[in-house]
Amino acid sequence: MADDSLKPIVEPQSSDKVMYYYKAPWEPQSNPCHALGVQGASSGTNTATLGSTPTKQTTIKDTGSANQQRVVNVVMTKGGNMLTDVARDLYYIWEHKMTMLLWRVDWNSLRTVNGKQVVNAEFSEVKISAFPETEALNTAVTQNVTFEVTGLARRYDEQGNPFVLGPEDFDSGMFSDIVKYYGFTKPTEIGANAEGKLVSTAGINDDNKGDASGTVPMNQKMEAGQKNDSASKS
């Protein structure tokens, strides 16, 4: 019989779970990062200049300075009652030639360490050299923006360990393997204001607002012949 325990487990990573978050340079230090977009149509690049020295028999090559880009399919939010106005922020950063703070977050790596959820992340300081205006008809305004990394993006420490972020580093309710754009909202928490615009007073973080008695607890330990916690309390 074959020893299945020796077979490696191959599991692909989902590109849909690679997301980007940003922080504008004028924001206070206490602010978390905000959702920017997903991996762009073309992936980011990590290149280095290549030097070649020909000899009589072969060519000796070595790498020099690094050059990195991050391509993000940015969803342009419109501000107002939203947490961010991405369209304004990016245009202002481009216009004033500012440095933007960018985090590449791989939600495939979501895990719990010492009772706390963490996710692998990369940090870089970036410039916007080209800011395209390519709106498609009858759809949301999104743009594939290439962010030019100034210096080097940091993804691993010198021991090869990934850098991580926790729930406190993101906007409220954003820390999930599938990001929530809307929290659960009651009818009396959303509607038109005096100007006829749609507004909401509901919070985005609905992580713990459900009815615990409505279903079986997800983390309970079951043994043969034992009733579940919900049934025993009813």
CSV table of C-alpha atoms in Angstrom, one decimal:
chain,number,residue,atom,x,y,z
A,1,MET,CA,0.0,0.0,0.0
A,2,ALA,CA,1.3,3.5,-0.9
A,3,ASP,CA,2.2,5.8,1.9
A,4,ASP,CA,0.0,8.8,1.3
A,5,SER,CA,1.5,10.7,4.2
A,6,LEU,CA,4.6,11.3,2.1
A,7,LYS,CA,2.7,12.9,-0.7
A,8,PRO,CA,3.0,16.6,-0.8
A,9,ILE,CA,-0.2,18.6,-0.6
A,10,VAL,CA,-0.5,21.0,-3.5
A,11,GLU,CA,-2.9,23.8,-3.0
A,12,PRO,CA,-3.0,26.9,-5.4
A,13,GLN,CA,-3.3,30.4,-4.1
A,14,SER,CA,-6.2,32.4,-5.3
A,15,SER,CA,-5.3,35.7,-7.1
A,16,ASP,CA,-8.7,37.1,-6.1
A,17,LYS,CA,-7.5,37.1,-2.5
A,18,VAL,CA,-4.5,39.3,-3.2
A,19,MET,CA,-5.7,42.8,-2.3
A,20,TYR,CA,-4.1,46.2,-2.0
A,21,TYR,CA,-4.6,48.8,0.8
A,22,TYR,CA,-3.3,52.3,1.0
A,23,LYS,CA,-2.8,55.3,3.3
A,24,ALA,CA,-2.5,58.9,2.1
A,25,PRO,CA,0.6,60.8,3.3
A,26,TRP,CA,-1.5,63.5,5.0
A,27,GLU,CA,-3.4,61.1,7.2
A,28,PRO,CA,-2.5,61.0,11.0
A,29,GLN,CA,-0.3,58.2,12.2
A,30,SER,CA,-3.2,56.6,14.2
A,31,ASN,CA,-5.3,55.9,11.0
A,32,PRO,CA,-5.5,52.3,9.7
A,33,CYS,CA,-5.1,51.4,6.0
A,34,HIS,CA,-8.0,51.5,3.5
A,35,ALA,CA,-9.1,49.2,0.7
A,36,LEU,CA,-7.7,50.3,-2.7
A,37,GLY,CA,-8.3,47.4,-5.1
A,38,VAL,CA,-7.3,44.0,-6.3
A,39,GLN,CA,-4.4,42.6,-8.4
A,40,GLY,CA,-4.4,44.4,-11.7
A,41,ALA,CA,-4.8,42.9,-15.2
A,42,SER,CA,-1.0,42.7,-15.4
A,43,SER,CA,0.8,41.6,-12.3
A,44,GLY,CA,3.4,43.6,-10.5
A,45,THR,CA,7.1,43.3,-11.5
A,46,ASN,CA,10.3,42.8,-9.6
A,47,THR,CA,13.3,43.4,-11.8
A,48,ALA,CA,17.0,44.3,-11.4
A,49,THR,CA,19.4,45.8,-13.8
A,50,LEU,CA,21.6,43.1,-15.4
A,51,GLY,CA,25.3,43.6,-16.1
A,52,SER,CA,27.1,41.4,-18.6
A,53,THR,CA,30.8,40.9,-18.9
A,54,PRO,CA,31.8,38.9,-22.0
A,55,THR,CA,34.9,36.7,-21.8
A,56,LYS,CA,36.6,34.5,-24.4
A,57,GLN,CA,34.5,31.4,-23.5
A,58,THR,CA,31.3,32.7,-21.8
A,59,THR,CA,29.5,35.7,-20.3
A,60,ILE,CA,29.6,36.6,-16.7
A,61,LYS,CA,26.4,38.2,-15.4
A,62,ASP,CA,25.4,39.9,-12.2
A,63,THR,CA,22.3,41.8,-11.0
A,64,GLY,CA,22.4,45.4,-9.9
A,65,SER,CA,19.8,47.9,-8.6
A,66,ALA,CA,16.2,46.7,-8.1
A,67,ASN,CA,13.1,48.2,-9.8
A,68,GLN,CA,9.6,47.2,-8.7
A,69,GLN,CA,6.0,48.1,-9.8
A,70,ARG,CA,2.7,47.1,-8.4
A,71,VAL,CA,-0.3,47.1,-10.7
A,72,VAL,CA,-3.7,47.5,-8.9
A,73,ASN,CA,-7.2,47.4,-10.4
A,74,VAL,CA,-8.4,50.4,-8.3
A,75,VAL,CA,-12.1,50.9,-7.6
A,76,MET,CA,-12.8,54.6,-7.5
A,77,THR,CA,-15.1,55.4,-4.6
A,78,LYS,CA,-17.0,58.7,-4.7
A,79,GLY,CA,-16.5,59.9,-1.1
A,80,GLY,CA,-19.5,61.5,0.6
A,81,ASN,CA,-20.9,58.9,3.0
A,82,MET,CA,-18.0,56.5,2.2
A,83,LEU,CA,-15.0,55.9,4.3
A,84,THR,CA,-12.7,57.1,1.6
A,85,ASP,CA,-12.6,59.1,-1.7
A,86,VAL,CA,-10.1,57.0,-3.6
A,87,ALA,CA,-10.5,59.0,-6.8
A,88,ARG,CA,-9.7,62.3,-5.1
A,89,ASP,CA,-6.8,60.8,-3.0
A,90,LEU,CA,-5.0,59.3,-6.0
A,91,TYR,CA,-5.4,62.4,-8.2
A,92,TYR,CA,-4.2,64.6,-5.4
A,93,ILE,CA,-1.1,62.4,-4.8
A,94,TRP,CA,-0.4,62.3,-8.5
A,95,GLU,CA,-0.9,66.1,-8.9
A,96,HIS,CA,1.4,67.0,-6.0
A,97,LYS,CA,4.0,64.3,-6.8
A,98,MET,CA,3.5,62.8,-3.3
A,99,THR,CA,4.7,59.5,-1.9
A,100,MET,CA,1.8,57.1,-1.1
A,101,LEU,CA,1.9,54.2,1.4
A,102,LEU,CA,0.9,50.8,-0.1
A,103,TRP,CA,0.3,47.4,1.4
A,104,ARG,CA,-0.1,44.2,-0.6
A,105,VAL,CA,-2.1,41.7,1.5
A,106,ASP,CA,-2.3,38.0,0.6
A,107,TRP,CA,-5.6,36.8,2.2
A,108,ASN,CA,-4.6,33.2,1.2
A,109,SER,CA,-2.3,33.3,4.2
A,110,LEU,CA,-5.0,34.2,6.8
A,111,ARG,CA,-4.4,32.3,10.0
A,112,THR,CA,-4.6,32.4,13.8
A,113,VAL,CA,-1.3,32.8,15.8
A,114,ASN,CA,-1.5,32.8,19.6
A,115,GLY,CA,-5.2,33.5,19.5
A,116,LYS,CA,-5.0,36.4,17.1
A,117,GLN,CA,-5.7,36.5,13.4
A,118,VAL,CA,-2.9,37.7,11.1
A,119,VAL,CA,-2.3,37.9,7.4
A,120,ASN,CA,0.9,38.2,5.3
A,121,ALA,CA,1.5,41.7,4.0
A,122,GLU,CA,4.1,43.6,1.9
A,123,PHE,CA,4.8,47.3,2.5
A,124,SER,CA,6.2,49.8,0.0
A,125,GLU,CA,6.4,53.5,-0.5
A,126,VAL,CA,5.2,54.3,-4.1
A,127,LYS,CA,4.9,57.1,-6.7
A,128,ILE,CA,2.2,57.5,-9.3
A,129,SER,CA,3.8,58.4,-12.6
A,130,ALA,CA,0.9,57.6,-14.9
A,131,PHE,CA,-2.7,58.1,-13.9
A,132,PRO,CA,-5.0,56.8,-16.7
A,133,GLU,CA,-8.6,57.9,-17.3
A,134,THR,CA,-10.1,54.8,-18.9
A,135,GLU,CA,-13.7,54.6,-17.8
A,136,ALA,CA,-15.8,51.9,-19.4
A,137,LEU,CA,-19.5,52.5,-20.1
A,138,ASN,CA,-22.3,51.1,-17.9
A,139,THR,CA,-19.9,49.9,-15.2
A,140,ALA,CA,-18.1,51.0,-12.1
A,141,VAL,CA,-15.1,53.4,-12.6
A,142,THR,CA,-12.0,51.3,-12.2
A,143,GLN,CA,-8.5,51.9,-13.4
A,144,ASN,CA,-5.4,49.8,-13.7
A,145,VAL,CA,-2.8,52.0,-12.0
A,146,THR,CA,0.9,51.2,-11.9
A,147,PHE,CA,2.5,52.2,-8.7
A,148,GLU,CA,6.2,52.7,-8.9
A,149,VAL,CA,8.0,51.5,-5.8
A,150,THR,CA,10.6,53.9,-4.4
A,151,GLY,CA,13.3,51.9,-2.7
A,152,LEU,CA,12.4,48.3,-2.1
A,153,ALA,CA,9.1,46.6,-1.1
A,154,ARG,CA,9.4,44.7,2.2
A,155,ARG,CA,7.7,41.3,2.3
A,156,TYR,CA,10.1,39.1,4.4
A,157,ASP,CA,12.6,39.9,7.2
A,158,GLU,CA,16.2,38.8,7.0
A,159,GLN,CA,15.3,35.4,8.4
A,160,GLY,CA,12.8,34.8,5.7
A,161,ASN,CA,9.8,35.3,7.9
A,162,PRO,CA,6.8,37.1,6.4
A,163,PHE,CA,5.7,40.5,7.8
A,164,VAL,CA,2.0,40.4,9.0
A,165,LEU,CA,-0.9,42.7,9.8
A,166,GLY,CA,-3.7,42.2,12.3
A,167,PRO,CA,-7.3,43.4,12.6
A,168,GLU,CA,-6.3,46.7,14.1
A,169,ASP,CA,-4.4,47.7,11.0
A,170,PHE,CA,-7.4,47.8,8.7
A,171,ASP,CA,-10.6,49.9,8.6
A,172,SER,CA,-13.3,48.5,10.8
A,173,GLY,CA,-14.9,45.3,9.5
A,174,MET,CA,-12.3,44.9,6.7
A,175,PHE,CA,-10.4,42.0,8.3
A,176,SER,CA,-11.8,38.9,6.6
A,177,ASP,CA,-10.7,36.5,3.9
A,178,ILE,CA,-13.5,37.9,1.8
A,179,VAL,CA,-13.7,41.6,2.5
A,180,LYS,CA,-17.1,43.0,3.5
A,181,TYR,CA,-18.0,46.2,1.6
A,182,TYR,CA,-21.3,46.6,3.5
A,183,GLY,CA,-22.2,45.6,7.0
A,184,PHE,CA,-25.6,44.2,8.0
A,185,THR,CA,-28.0,47.1,8.0
A,186,LYS,CA,-31.5,47.5,9.6
A,187,PRO,CA,-34.3,49.3,7.6
A,188,THR,CA,-34.2,52.2,10.0
A,189,GLU,CA,-30.4,52.6,9.6
A,190,ILE,CA,-30.4,53.4,5.9
A,191,GLY,CA,-32.4,55.6,3.6
A,192,ALA,CA,-32.6,59.0,1.9
A,193,ASN,CA,-31.6,62.2,3.7
A,194,ALA,CA,-33.1,65.7,3.3
A,195,GLU,CA,-31.1,66.1,0.0
A,196,GLY,CA,-32.4,62.8,-1.4
A,197,LYS,CA,-29.0,61.0,-1.1
A,198,LEU,CA,-28.7,57.5,0.2
A,199,VAL,CA,-27.1,57.6,3.7
A,200,SER,CA,-26.5,55.0,6.4
A,201,THR,CA,-25.9,55.1,10.1
A,202,ALA,CA,-25.0,51.4,10.4
A,203,GLY,CA,-21.5,50.4,11.3
A,204,ILE,CA,-19.4,48.4,8.8
A,205,ASN,CA,-18.2,45.9,11.4
A,206,ASP,CA,-20.9,43.2,11.8
A,207,ASP,CA,-18.5,40.5,12.9
A,208,ASN,CA,-20.4,39.8,16.2
A,209,LYS,CA,-23.9,41.1,15.6
A,210,GLY,CA,-25.7,37.8,14.9
A,211,ASP,CA,-28.0,35.8,17.2
A,212,ALA,CA,-25.9,33.2,18.9
A,213,SER,CA,-29.0,31.1,19.8
A,214,GLY,CA,-30.0,30.8,16.1
A,215,THR,CA,-27.6,28.1,15.1
A,216,VAL,CA,-24.9,25.7,16.3
A,217,PRO,CA,-21.7,27.3,17.7
A,218,MET,CA,-18.9,26.9,15.1
A,219,ASN,CA,-16.1,26.3,17.7
A,220,GLN,CA,-17.7,23.9,20.1
A,221,LYS,CA,-16.1,20.5,20.8
A,222,MET,CA,-18.5,17.6,20.3
A,223,GLU,CA,-18.4,14.1,21.9
A,224,ALA,CA,-20.6,11.1,21.2
A,225,GLY,CA,-23.9,11.4,23.0
A,226,GLN,CA,-23.4,15.0,23.9
A,227,LYS,CA,-26.0,17.7,23.0
A,228,ASN,CA,-24.9,20.9,21.4
A,229,ASP,CA,-24.6,24.0,23.6
A,230,SER,CA,-27.5,25.7,21.9
A,231,ALA,CA,-29.9,22.8,22.5
A,232,SER,CA,-29.0,22.5,26.1
A,233,LYS,CA,-29.7,26.1,26.7
A,234,SER,CA,-33.1,26.0,25.2
